[in-house]
Amino acid sequence: MTGTANDIPATPPNGTQVPPVRVSEPFTIVVFGATGDLTARKLIPALFRLWRGGFFAAPFTVVGVGRRDKNDDGFRGELRDAALALVGVDAGPDWDRFAGSLVYHRADFTAADGYAGLGRRLGEVETGFGNLGRRLYYLATDPDHVPTVVERLSVSGLLPPGTERPWTRVVVEKPFGRDLASALALDQHLLRFVREDQLFRIDHYLGKETVQNLLAFRFGNGIFEPLFNRRYVDHVQITMAEADGMSARRGAWYDRAGALRDVVQNHLLQLLALVAMEPPASLAADDVRTEKVKVLRNLVPVRAADAPRRVVRGQYGPGLIGGEPVRGYRDEEAVAADSVTETFVALRAEVDNWRWAGVPFLLRAGKRLPRRVTEVAVEFRRPPTGLFTAPVRGGGLCDRGCDCGATCECCHAGYQPNTLAFRIQPDEGISLSFAAKRPGMRLALGPVSMEFGYAASFDGPVPEAYERLLLDVLRGDPTLFLRSDEVAAAWAFVDPVLAGWRESMPPAFPNYAAGTWGPADADQLAGGCRVGWREP
Ligand code: BG6
């Protein structure tokens, strides 16, 4: 493969239909952390798909910046394998054309003198295809490097403030900071060099089709939204389960972060905000983000003293995934042998506002759970009378071993909750479960469901989250990115939990076996006989 920045493929493969939104001017993406996992597994495959789909109507180039020694061809070759594994090997010939747009620049981006060389390289590359300075800096580095890179880009004149033409934008990956204080300090630091509208704080969950569909479903249909409140909803469960353990490249970072910072502060709280928010005044970025931030600010705080009890943490030990033995977290590469980092979190949140007061939001995320599945399930209240159900033991007494007493209503035999489940991944779709009469001479009910699946209902592939988000940032649309007050509100909820954990003895880790649904303590959160965790 011998492509250079001068034979950049300005046009997508023959026969590609022109999509409704496109980037029509030449641009450059500079990726810091170009040799990392995110670049190979997410960013480059997403750009490749966008280009193949005809979303780039003008020439572009991607400059990967990394410390390792390699040339353009070496860089392209490494990315090829990862991209074709994800996009399909039959895309090989297209890849070879696309790869002409990829160049590698070796530099230590923590050192001040690396930026003059980067500036020269960008100048050469951009002259070659007529880009007048439209640049996107993607920080796929360790979060600790973010402040330095942005400052050095600015000082060396590569990051002019403002979004006037030609634009310059910066994408920062989550988690944004390690806690509230560091997130605020990071913001303050970055905003010395760029304006808020140049800064795109990414949470890739917001780019997922089904996550966007939460808004479409709630506010684009007349029949469900009136039910989304404390009167009709019994509780909401949000599960982000991963079967994977720790990859060698991420072990060191993850061991300092843990699941609460890695996915709860961002992905899970964003899902909660979308399912609980009021209808926005419009779909404009600020209107949507303003409604989300209100939800986050209305979360009932967990006091530090209550955190060990109210927020359950777990760490996986050895176990079986898909029948295969896997090692425990403490034996993973780059993880401390006595690590007390959590790989599982479960908590019971409450949104203290007019719509949701008293409705539990059960959140759960973990690695090495039985399967990869992310789901938001809204479980509705049972009907007010037990017309079709018989009280247990005839007297309404509960026989599930909980302490709910004789008046417990949910223990009626035969009761099936109505659940609206948004399947974020895999098999993206929505299902509504309800009761129907079983065929036969008796009047007995059975659970049935109505299903909507993306694959069966719509033609064409479901875009990956990073495709949507990269396209949005190139077009300057911040709707699916986080505003700083959202980030701060999420940290304000998480901070006391971190403090409470720090001040108390960690549980005896490992406390769940790989391949199970997490530690038994999590069951208490969903306890009583009213609810239990779903097994999606
Ligand atoms: C990332 C987390 O944000 O999301 C990872 O840092 C996690 O730990 C990943 O594995 C999961 O993303 P997805 O899209 O596969 O659910």
mmCIF file of C-alpha atoms in Angstrom, residues 41-362:
data_model
loop_
_atom_site.group_PDB
_atom_site.id
_atom_site.type_symbol
_atom_site.label_atom_id
_atom_site.label_comp_id
_atom_site.label_asym_id
_atom_site.label_seq_id
_atom_site.Cartn_x
_atom_site.Cartn_y
_atom_site.Cartn_z
ATOM 1 C CA ARG A 41 -11.125 -0.537 17.346
ATOM 2 C CA LYS A 42 -13.432 2.470 17.175
ATOM 3 C CA LEU A 43 -12.160 5.655 15.528
ATOM 4 C CA ILE A 44 -10.592 4.373 12.327
ATOM 5 C CA PRO A 45 -13.321 1.771 11.569
ATOM 6 C CA ALA A 46 -15.926 4.517 12.133
ATOM 7 C CA LEU A 47 -14.158 6.911 9.750
ATOM 8 C CA PHE A 48 -13.771 4.140 7.198
ATOM 9 C CA ARG A 49 -17.489 3.373 7.335
ATOM 10 C CA LEU A 50 -18.393 7.050 7.063
ATOM 11 C CA TRP A 51 -16.179 7.451 4.024
ATOM 12 C CA ARG A 52 -17.590 4.299 2.395
ATOM 13 C CA GLY A 53 -21.078 5.588 3.108
ATOM 14 C CA GLY A 54 -20.371 8.799 1.183
ATOM 15 C CA PHE A 55 -20.470 11.109 4.214
ATOM 16 C CA PHE A 56 -17.259 12.900 3.253
ATOM 17 C CA ALA A 57 -17.781 14.953 0.123
ATOM 18 C CA ALA A 58 -14.307 16.501 0.192
ATOM 19 C CA PRO A 59 -10.757 15.284 0.737
ATOM 20 C CA PHE A 60 -9.602 14.666 4.294
ATOM 21 C CA THR A 61 -6.689 13.219 6.157
ATOM 22 C CA VAL A 62 -6.153 11.547 9.510
ATOM 23 C CA VAL A 63 -2.827 12.200 11.196
ATOM 24 C CA GLY A 64 -2.074 9.697 13.939
ATOM 25 C CA VAL A 65 0.323 11.014 16.583
ATOM 26 C CA GLY A 66 2.103 8.485 18.770
ATOM 27 C CA ARG A 67 5.387 7.869 20.530
ATOM 28 C CA ARG A 68 6.166 4.569 18.841
ATOM 29 C CA ASP A 69 8.469 4.452 15.877
ATOM 30 C CA LYS A 70 6.671 3.536 12.644
ATOM 31 C CA ASN A 71 6.059 4.909 9.172
ATOM 32 C CA ASP A 72 2.810 5.619 7.345
ATOM 33 C CA ASP A 73 2.659 2.185 5.765
ATOM 34 C CA GLY A 74 3.280 0.427 9.078
ATOM 35 C CA PHE A 75 0.515 2.477 10.679
ATOM 36 C CA ARG A 76 -1.929 1.735 7.854
ATOM 37 C CA GLY A 77 -1.109 -1.960 7.956
ATOM 38 C CA GLU A 78 -1.821 -2.244 11.681
ATOM 39 C CA LEU A 79 -5.124 -0.430 11.355
ATOM 40 C CA ARG A 80 -6.133 -2.485 8.321
ATOM 41 C CA ASP A 81 -6.390 -5.723 10.255
ATOM 42 C CA ALA A 82 -8.455 -4.204 13.028
ATOM 43 C CA ALA A 83 -10.757 -2.349 10.612
ATOM 44 C CA LEU A 84 -11.401 -5.294 8.310
ATOM 45 C CA ALA A 85 -12.059 -7.555 11.284
ATOM 46 C CA LEU A 86 -14.899 -5.198 12.190
ATOM 47 C CA VAL A 87 -16.143 -4.005 8.807
ATOM 48 C CA GLY A 88 -15.613 -7.250 6.842
ATOM 49 C CA VAL A 89 -12.740 -8.571 4.761
ATOM 50 C CA ASP A 90 -14.594 -7.899 1.513
ATOM 51 C CA ALA A 91 -13.993 -4.197 2.207
ATOM 52 C CA GLY A 92 -10.272 -4.784 1.530
ATOM 53 C CA PRO A 93 -10.049 -2.949 -1.845
ATOM 54 C CA ASP A 94 -11.960 0.045 -0.454
ATOM 55 C CA TRP A 95 -9.694 0.066 2.575
ATOM 56 C CA ASP A 96 -6.646 0.365 0.348
ATOM 57 C CA ARG A 97 -8.061 3.560 -1.175
ATOM 58 C CA PHE A 98 -9.182 4.921 2.183
ATOM 59 C CA ALA A 99 -5.812 4.213 3.778
ATOM 60 C CA GLY A 100 -4.222 6.813 1.489
ATOM 61 C CA SER A 101 -5.744 9.343 3.878
ATOM 62 C CA LEU A 102 -3.924 7.992 6.934
ATOM 63 C CA VAL A 103 -0.524 9.284 7.954
ATOM 64 C CA TYR A 104 1.557 8.734 11.056
ATOM 65 C CA HIS A 105 3.579 11.338 12.892
ATOM 66 C CA ARG A 106 5.944 10.244 15.614
ATOM 67 C CA ALA A 107 6.146 12.684 18.513
ATOM 68 C CA ASP A 108 6.243 12.751 22.271
ATOM 69 C CA PHE A 109 3.157 14.823 22.868
ATOM 70 C CA THR A 110 4.082 15.388 26.490
ATOM 71 C CA ALA A 111 7.209 17.311 25.393
ATOM 72 C CA ALA A 112 6.958 20.945 24.302
ATOM 73 C CA ASP A 113 9.374 20.599 21.383
ATOM 74 C CA GLY A 114 7.250 17.950 19.638
ATOM 75 C CA TYR A 115 4.642 20.480 18.528
ATOM 76 C CA ALA A 116 6.754 22.503 16.089
ATOM 77 C CA GLY A 117 7.402 19.284 14.126
ATOM 78 C CA LEU A 118 3.723 18.403 14.224
ATOM 79 C CA GLY A 119 2.860 21.861 12.914
ATOM 80 C CA ARG A 120 5.256 21.427 9.983
ATOM 81 C CA ARG A 121 3.856 18.008 9.161
ATOM 82 C CA LEU A 122 0.295 19.259 9.262
ATOM 83 C CA GLY A 123 1.237 22.162 7.017
ATOM 84 C CA GLU A 124 2.759 19.802 4.414
ATOM 85 C CA VAL A 125 -0.121 17.354 4.511
ATOM 86 C CA GLU A 126 -2.836 19.997 4.365
ATOM 87 C CA THR A 127 -1.270 21.918 1.510
ATOM 88 C CA GLY A 128 -1.411 18.666 -0.417
ATOM 89 C CA PHE A 129 -5.188 18.543 -0.387
ATOM 90 C CA GLY A 130 -6.260 22.136 0.035
ATOM 91 C CA ASN A 131 -7.350 22.161 3.656
ATOM 92 C CA LEU A 132 -7.309 25.709 4.947
ATOM 93 C CA GLY A 133 -6.970 24.725 8.581
ATOM 94 C CA ARG A 134 -10.188 22.881 9.486
ATOM 95 C CA ARG A 135 -8.898 20.597 12.191
ATOM 96 C CA LEU A 136 -10.268 18.233 14.732
ATOM 97 C CA TYR A 137 -7.932 17.211 17.539
ATOM 98 C CA TYR A 138 -9.068 13.894 19.007
ATOM 99 C CA LEU A 139 -7.560 13.156 22.408
ATOM 100 C CA ALA A 140 -7.597 9.371 22.630
ATOM 101 C CA THR A 141 -4.773 9.481 25.172
ATOM 102 C CA ASP A 142 -4.584 8.654 28.847
ATOM 103 C CA PRO A 143 -6.827 11.326 30.457
ATOM 104 C CA ASP A 144 -3.825 12.599 32.451
ATOM 105 C CA HIS A 145 -2.288 13.982 29.237
ATOM 106 C CA VAL A 146 -5.325 15.981 28.156
ATOM 107 C CA PRO A 147 -4.478 19.296 29.890
ATOM 108 C CA THR A 148 -0.886 19.234 28.617
ATOM 109 C CA VAL A 149 -1.759 18.420 25.010
ATOM 110 C CA VAL A 150 -4.399 21.148 24.753
ATOM 111 C CA GLU A 151 -2.128 23.727 26.359
ATOM 112 C CA ARG A 152 0.800 22.853 24.098
ATOM 113 C CA LEU A 153 -1.342 22.883 20.971
ATOM 114 C CA SER A 154 -2.522 26.327 21.914
ATOM 115 C CA VAL A 155 0.872 27.730 22.868
ATOM 116 C CA SER A 156 2.371 26.474 19.623
ATOM 117 C CA GLY A 157 -0.340 28.224 17.615
ATOM 118 C CA LEU A 158 -1.980 25.013 16.372
ATOM 119 C CA LEU A 159 -5.240 25.592 18.230
ATOM 120 C CA PRO A 160 -6.578 29.077 17.573
ATOM 121 C CA PRO A 161 -9.475 29.919 19.902
ATOM 122 C CA GLY A 162 -12.895 30.358 18.342
ATOM 123 C CA THR A 163 -15.003 28.458 15.878
ATOM 124 C CA GLU A 164 -15.027 30.923 13.032
ATOM 125 C CA ARG A 165 -13.880 29.562 9.719
ATOM 126 C CA PRO A 166 -11.688 27.646 9.432
ATOM 127 C CA TRP A 167 -12.856 25.803 12.539
ATOM 128 C CA THR A 168 -10.685 23.974 15.081
ATOM 129 C CA ARG A 169 -12.316 21.570 17.531
ATOM 130 C CA VAL A 170 -11.154 19.308 20.341
ATOM 131 C CA VAL A 171 -12.698 16.004 21.397
ATOM 132 C CA VAL A 172 -12.032 14.810 24.937
ATOM 133 C CA GLU A 173 -12.923 11.265 25.972
ATOM 134 C CA LYS A 174 -14.747 10.396 29.177
ATOM 135 C CA PRO A 175 -14.355 10.188 32.108
ATOM 136 C CA PHE A 176 -13.895 13.940 32.268
ATOM 137 C CA GLY A 177 -11.890 14.311 35.496
ATOM 138 C CA ARG A 178 -11.629 11.869 38.427
ATOM 139 C CA ASP A 179 -14.112 13.646 40.674
ATOM 140 C CA LEU A 180 -15.990 16.921 40.846
ATOM 141 C CA ALA A 181 -13.013 19.062 41.846
ATOM 142 C CA SER A 182 -10.714 17.693 39.137
ATOM 143 C CA ALA A 183 -13.449 17.944 36.487
ATOM 144 C CA LEU A 184 -14.020 21.605 37.350
ATOM 145 C CA ALA A 185 -10.278 22.259 37.363
ATOM 146 C CA LEU A 186 -9.891 20.510 34.002
ATOM 147 C CA ASP A 187 -12.682 22.588 32.540
ATOM 148 C CA GLN A 188 -11.164 25.789 33.827
ATOM 149 C CA HIS A 189 -7.801 24.837 32.391
ATOM 150 C CA LEU A 190 -9.134 23.851 28.958
ATOM 151 C CA LEU A 191 -11.338 26.910 28.687
ATOM 152 C CA ARG A 192 -8.233 29.088 28.947
ATOM 153 C CA PHE A 193 -7.273 27.759 25.520
ATOM 154 C CA VAL A 194 -10.510 26.920 23.713
ATOM 155 C CA ARG A 195 -14.048 28.175 23.784
ATOM 156 C CA GLU A 196 -16.849 25.975 25.085
ATOM 157 C CA ASP A 197 -18.221 25.552 21.553
ATOM 158 C CA GLN A 198 -14.874 24.127 20.395
ATOM 159 C CA LEU A 199 -14.850 21.501 23.132
ATOM 160 C CA PHE A 200 -16.664 18.202 22.539
ATOM 161 C CA ARG A 201 -16.841 15.998 25.657
ATOM 162 C CA ILE A 202 -17.665 12.586 24.298
ATOM 163 C CA ASP A 203 -19.733 9.865 25.957
ATOM 164 C CA HIS A 204 -20.093 7.297 23.202
ATOM 165 C CA TYR A 205 -23.324 5.900 24.680
ATOM 166 C CA LEU A 206 -25.106 9.013 23.440
ATOM 167 C CA GLY A 207 -24.194 8.043 19.868
ATOM 168 C CA LYS A 208 -25.848 4.621 20.082
ATOM 169 C CA GLU A 209 -28.997 4.329 17.987
ATOM 170 C CA THR A 210 -31.131 2.883 20.757
ATOM 171 C CA VAL A 211 -30.011 5.530 23.194
ATOM 172 C CA GLN A 212 -31.140 8.210 20.762
ATOM 173 C CA ASN A 213 -34.304 6.212 20.345
ATOM 174 C CA LEU A 214 -35.151 6.746 24.019
ATOM 175 C CA LEU A 215 -35.909 10.354 23.106
ATOM 176 C CA ALA A 216 -37.652 9.473 19.853
ATOM 177 C CA PHE A 217 -39.777 6.819 21.529
ATOM 178 C CA ARG A 218 -40.780 8.945 24.509
ATOM 179 C CA PHE A 219 -41.506 12.209 22.744
ATOM 180 C CA GLY A 220 -42.368 11.037 19.233
ATOM 181 C CA ASN A 221 -45.329 8.874 20.297
ATOM 182 C CA GLY A 222 -48.468 9.937 22.082
ATOM 183 C CA ILE A 223 -49.255 6.731 23.913
ATOM 184 C CA PHE A 224 -46.350 5.988 26.235
ATOM 185 C CA GLU A 225 -45.158 9.324 27.560
ATOM 186 C CA PRO A 226 -48.253 9.903 29.716
ATOM 187 C CA LEU A 227 -47.285 6.707 31.571
ATOM 188 C CA PHE A 228 -43.721 7.783 32.342
ATOM 189 C CA ASN A 229 -44.187 8.977 35.899
ATOM 190 C CA ARG A 230 -44.582 7.908 39.518
ATOM 191 C CA ARG A 231 -48.245 7.123 39.065
ATOM 192 C CA TYR A 232 -47.661 4.298 36.588
ATOM 193 C CA VAL A 233 -44.022 3.279 36.855
ATOM 194 C CA ASP A 234 -43.041 0.880 39.627
ATOM 195 C CA HIS A 235 -39.296 1.149 39.024
ATOM 196 C CA VAL A 236 -36.665 1.425 36.299
ATOM 197 C CA GLN A 237 -33.696 -0.907 35.872
ATOM 198 C CA ILE A 238 -30.613 0.055 33.889
ATOM 199 C CA THR A 239 -28.108 -2.709 33.268
ATOM 200 C CA MET A 240 -24.786 -2.492 31.474
ATOM 201 C CA ALA A 241 -23.318 -5.987 31.573
ATOM 202 C CA GLU A 242 -20.060 -6.974 29.906
ATOM 203 C CA ALA A 243 -18.746 -10.499 29.525
ATOM 204 C CA ASP A 244 -15.247 -9.243 28.776
ATOM 205 C CA GLY A 245 -12.668 -8.777 31.477
ATOM 206 C CA MET A 246 -9.764 -6.399 31.430
ATOM 207 C CA SER A 247 -7.688 -5.914 28.289
ATOM 208 C CA ALA A 248 -3.942 -5.738 28.887
ATOM 209 C CA ARG A 249 -3.737 -2.198 27.503
ATOM 210 C CA ARG A 250 -6.340 -0.833 29.875
ATOM 211 C CA GLY A 251 -5.507 -2.686 33.088
ATOM 212 C CA ALA A 252 -3.282 0.016 34.582
ATOM 213 C CA TRP A 253 -5.729 2.825 33.853
ATOM 214 C CA TYR A 254 -8.794 0.873 34.944
ATOM 215 C CA ASP A 255 -7.187 -0.182 38.190
ATOM 216 C CA ARG A 256 -6.918 3.502 39.132
ATOM 217 C CA ALA A 257 -10.448 4.268 37.941
ATOM 218 C CA GLY A 258 -12.913 1.450 38.673
ATOM 219 C CA ALA A 259 -16.414 0.874 37.331
ATOM 220 C CA LEU A 260 -18.037 3.823 39.126
ATOM 221 C CA ARG A 261 -15.809 6.339 37.341
ATOM 222 C CA ASP A 262 -15.491 4.332 34.133
ATOM 223 C CA VAL A 263 -19.149 3.799 33.267
ATOM 224 C CA VAL A 264 -21.582 4.792 36.040
ATOM 225 C CA GLN A 265 -20.648 8.493 36.254
ATOM 226 C CA ASN A 266 -21.185 8.822 32.523
ATOM 227 C CA HIS A 267 -22.961 6.070 30.532
ATOM 228 C CA LEU A 268 -25.410 4.909 33.210
ATOM 229 C CA LEU A 269 -26.304 8.355 34.540
ATOM 230 C CA GLN A 270 -26.800 9.578 30.968
ATOM 231 C CA LEU A 271 -29.221 6.720 30.318
ATOM 232 C CA LEU A 272 -31.052 7.584 33.519
ATOM 233 C CA ALA A 273 -31.237 11.252 32.494
ATOM 234 C CA LEU A 274 -32.681 10.368 29.078
ATOM 235 C CA VAL A 275 -35.328 8.077 30.474
ATOM 236 C CA ALA A 276 -36.362 10.530 33.203
ATOM 237 C CA MET A 277 -36.044 13.963 31.525
ATOM 238 C CA GLU A 278 -38.931 16.273 30.707
ATOM 239 C CA PRO A 279 -39.697 16.966 27.035
ATOM 240 C CA PRO A 280 -37.183 19.553 25.808
ATOM 241 C CA ALA A 281 -38.377 22.844 24.304
ATOM 242 C CA SER A 282 -36.746 21.775 21.025
ATOM 243 C CA LEU A 283 -34.130 19.334 19.811
ATOM 244 C CA ALA A 284 -31.474 22.072 19.905
ATOM 245 C CA ALA A 285 -28.373 20.995 21.808
ATOM 246 C CA ASP A 286 -28.895 23.310 24.758
ATOM 247 C CA ASP A 287 -32.561 22.499 25.205
ATOM 248 C CA VAL A 288 -31.867 18.761 25.382
ATOM 249 C CA ARG A 289 -28.882 19.178 27.670
ATOM 250 C CA THR A 290 -30.747 21.559 29.974
ATOM 251 C CA GLU A 291 -33.434 18.941 30.605
ATOM 252 C CA LYS A 292 -30.869 16.213 31.252
ATOM 253 C CA VAL A 293 -28.963 18.316 33.728
ATOM 254 C CA LYS A 294 -32.147 19.005 35.711
ATOM 255 C CA VAL A 295 -32.596 15.263 36.241
ATOM 256 C CA LEU A 296 -29.010 14.817 37.360
ATOM 257 C CA ARG A 297 -29.355 17.684 39.805
ATOM 258 C CA ASN A 298 -32.523 16.131 41.205
ATOM 259 C CA LEU A 299 -30.848 12.850 42.080
ATOM 260 C CA VAL A 300 -31.201 12.228 45.805
ATOM 261 C CA PRO A 301 -27.626 12.364 47.131
ATOM 262 C CA VAL A 302 -26.126 9.264 48.691
ATOM 263 C CA ARG A 303 -24.429 10.428 51.905
ATOM 264 C CA ALA A 304 -20.817 9.262 52.246
ATOM 265 C CA ALA A 305 -21.691 7.440 55.470
ATOM 266 C CA ASP A 306 -24.395 5.443 53.644
ATOM 267 C CA ALA A 307 -22.345 4.702 50.534
ATOM 268 C CA PRO A 308 -20.923 1.322 51.612
ATOM 269 C CA ARG A 309 -24.476 0.071 52.215
ATOM 270 C CA ARG A 310 -26.360 1.856 49.451
ATOM 271 C CA VAL A 311 -23.884 1.410 46.614
ATOM 272 C CA VAL A 312 -22.719 -2.171 46.253
ATOM 273 C CA ARG A 313 -19.292 -2.777 44.752
ATOM 274 C CA GLY A 314 -17.865 -6.008 43.507
ATOM 275 C CA GLN A 315 -14.743 -7.454 41.954
ATOM 276 C CA TYR A 316 -14.694 -10.617 39.890
ATOM 277 C CA GLY A 317 -12.745 -13.675 40.817
ATOM 278 C CA PRO A 318 -11.993 -16.635 38.524
ATOM 279 C CA GLY A 319 -14.994 -18.275 36.908
ATOM 280 C CA LEU A 320 -16.517 -19.473 33.652
ATOM 281 C CA ILE A 321 -17.606 -17.363 30.696
ATOM 282 C CA GLY A 322 -19.392 -19.315 27.991
ATOM 283 C CA GLY A 323 -18.169 -22.522 29.625
ATOM 284 C CA GLU A 324 -14.506 -21.434 29.403
ATOM 285 C CA PRO A 325 -12.442 -20.790 32.525
ATOM 286 C CA VAL A 326 -11.247 -17.184 32.926
ATOM 287 C CA ARG A 327 -8.973 -15.629 35.497
ATOM 288 C CA GLY A 328 -9.936 -13.244 38.262
ATOM 289 C CA TYR A 329 -9.436 -9.484 38.068
ATOM 290 C CA ARG A 330 -6.401 -9.480 40.352
ATOM 291 C CA ASP A 331 -4.632 -11.836 37.945
ATOM 292 C CA GLU A 332 -5.256 -9.642 34.894
ATOM 293 C CA GLU A 333 -2.291 -7.939 33.261
ATOM 294 C CA ALA A 334 -1.222 -4.600 34.773
ATOM 295 C CA VAL A 335 -3.625 -5.010 37.697
ATOM 296 C CA ALA A 336 -2.332 -4.972 41.300
ATOM 297 C CA ALA A 337 -2.389 -8.407 42.950
ATOM 298 C CA ASP A 338 -4.153 -6.922 45.995
ATOM 299 C CA SER A 339 -6.327 -4.494 44.042
ATOM 300 C CA VAL A 340 -9.461 -3.192 45.736
ATOM 301 C CA THR A 341 -10.802 -1.645 42.520
ATOM 302 C CA GLU A 342 -14.434 -2.404 41.783
ATOM 303 C CA THR A 343 -15.376 -4.095 38.513
ATOM 304 C CA PHE A 344 -19.076 -4.088 39.433
ATOM 305 C CA VAL A 345 -21.381 -1.427 40.872
ATOM 306 C CA ALA A 346 -25.065 -1.572 41.735
ATOM 307 C CA LEU A 347 -27.073 1.227 43.275
ATOM 308 C CA ARG A 348 -30.582 2.384 43.895
ATOM 309 C CA ALA A 349 -31.094 6.004 42.837
ATOM 310 C CA GLU A 350 -34.080 8.269 43.156
ATOM 311 C CA VAL A 351 -34.997 11.379 41.197
ATOM 312 C CA ASP A 352 -36.611 13.783 43.598
ATOM 313 C CA ASN A 353 -38.961 15.718 41.354
ATOM 314 C CA TRP A 354 -42.691 15.956 40.751
ATOM 315 C CA ARG A 355 -42.652 13.254 38.081
ATOM 316 C CA TRP A 356 -40.471 10.615 39.704
ATOM 317 C CA ALA A 357 -40.384 11.044 43.495
ATOM 318 C CA GLY A 358 -40.375 7.636 45.173
ATOM 319 C CA VAL A 359 -39.657 5.592 42.023
ATOM 320 C CA PRO A 360 -36.467 3.509 42.390
ATOM 321 C CA PHE A 361 -33.961 3.648 39.547
ATOM 322 C CA LEU A 362 -31.809 0.537 39.892
#
